[in-house]
Amino acid sequence: MKTNYEQWAVYQIWPRSFADGNGDGIGDLHGVLAKLDYLKWLGIDAIWFSPLYPSPNADYGYDCADYKNINPEYGDLELFKQVIDEAHKRNIKIIIDLVLNHTSDQHEWFKQSKIPGSKYHDYYIWRKGKGKDGKKPPNNWLSMFEGGAWEYNEDLGEHYLHVFAKGQPDLNMANPAVREEVKDIMRFWLDMGVDGFREDVITYIAKREGLPNGFPLPIATGCKHYTSLPKVKDYLREFKHDVLDKYNAFTVGEAPMMTTKVAKDYITGDDHVLDVMFHFQHMEADCIMNDWVATPFRLGKLKRVFKHWQRELHGQAFNANYMENHDHPRVVDKYGSRKYRVQSAKMLAALYILQSGMPFIYQGQENGMTNIELQRLDQFKDVVTFNNYNLAKKFGLSEKFFVKYANRRSRENSRTPMQWTAEKDAGWATPWFPVNENCSEINVAAAEADPNSILHWYRALLKFRKENPVAIYGKYTPLRAGRKVFAYESEHEGKRLVFVGSFSDKPKAFTPPAGGELVFCNYNTVQQKLQPWECRVYVMEN
Ligand code: GLC
Ligand code: CA
């Protein structure tokens, strides 16, 4: 295992909503430059940028129209180079999103692929259809985002595969020419100074030969035939050997539907092909299938998942720990409490940041930002929201009901503009997406000024983690606790850390560990019982 990244805490920027440098209401790289000192102050070691590529924004950059350029809405290559240099001066690494499963339908390759005889035709997965006229799709696969997974092209008389939105045709990674392009793209950014990649839905990049039908599901039918096939590892090994290792580049792969058994195959051992991996299991304590079906929150599930990943990977690989990103609602609303927003945000932060692994913090999370309260469907922007609305309609649900649902569950909850100040719209001029009305109360300026803020708490946690290897490498043991209490112990080289956090609005009985020194508490005074959403962290020598 490479050792250089283990200490990192990573901050994710979803560029469109982070900071606007030129006042057009869209986040950009000038905005980022202006906030580097803020990020340094917070104590992060690396920034992960969600896609900055030129894109028609069918999926806000996850539909890439040019892999070697910067979206003019955000800046240009020269400005990005400046961001890299300024970040490096502050000892902050830069990780960029790499979307290899698909491109935009506006990418030059895809446009060319529609020309009969073009070498780009085989860059994508074009197939003849079924039925007399060939207009029926080649198989029964459904996309993750938008109905069927195939789109018919009249001129060619063929269908192309899109596992995600229509505007995101899947690349044919089995074609060696495509893999050469990938390596070329990697070199391009690494030569510019980027330190690593977050590889989008990386376990989907190989498709089963013959593209057989899948077991029918309401959504994502066929996913078994493109999830974690053995070829994925072959491709990643090739990228690593031919490019990534030469630059000592860091990789984190996104892996929906991942289990520890399969994950270990990717991230452990001498022939590991990714450094760390994002799985989704701990994000599903209040839903099934990645937010598609909401369920009541189950703390037991959260406990089981953390225990399982911590124990299984210990000593072999590193966990990528996160509670938020651009694909999920805000965690205070997901697992915490709006009534006890400050306490619950702090508790959840300590719960995951002090576990062994690399913590990832999503923009605004450090300030306890919350979900939105939009009134109408047309205020939403995301292809997934509209797809889910179409599904909801099929089940007879009304728009009004769906808007309420989306305000709780949609990933747009994490995509509202960052709340920097208490001014109208948090300081954004004509923001591209509604700013949460609570910005007058929840904003960075106020949090900076308040030593008891969530922001200061995150900063203190990150500092503590840096200074205490037990919070980076510790061996995890769950501790017995009441039904609404989460407790674990972490142990490393004779030092122990005990975390205890309440998920309850009511006081909870608790016995502090003997001889423990209290290093964190989200209340100013400690009582005998745990107060609502209280969290305490103790350390002790063995
Ligand atoms: C990943 C991204 C998500 C995107 C999808 C398709 O899950 O995190 O935002 O929509 O891949 O690229
Ligand atoms: Ca702008």
mmCIF file of C-alpha atoms and ligand atoms in Angstrom, residues 20-22 24 26-28, ligand 2:
data_model
loop_
_atom_site.group_PDB
_atom_site.id
_atom_site.type_symbol
_atom_site.label_atom_id
_atom_site.label_comp_id
_atom_site.label_asym_id
_atom_site.label_seq_id
_atom_site.Cartn_x
_atom_site.Cartn_y
_atom_site.Cartn_z
ATOM 1 C CA ASP A 20 -18.781 32.353 -7.890
ATOM 2 C CA GLY A 21 -15.820 34.527 -8.838
ATOM 3 C CA ASN A 22 -17.334 36.598 -11.663
ATOM 4 C CA ASP A 24 -22.763 35.304 -13.121
ATOM 5 C CA ILE A 26 -22.432 29.970 -11.430
ATOM 6 C CA GLY A 27 -19.559 28.708 -9.321
ATOM 7 C CA ASP A 28 -16.154 28.843 -11.020
HETATM 8 CA CA CA B 2 -19.204 32.384 -12.216
#
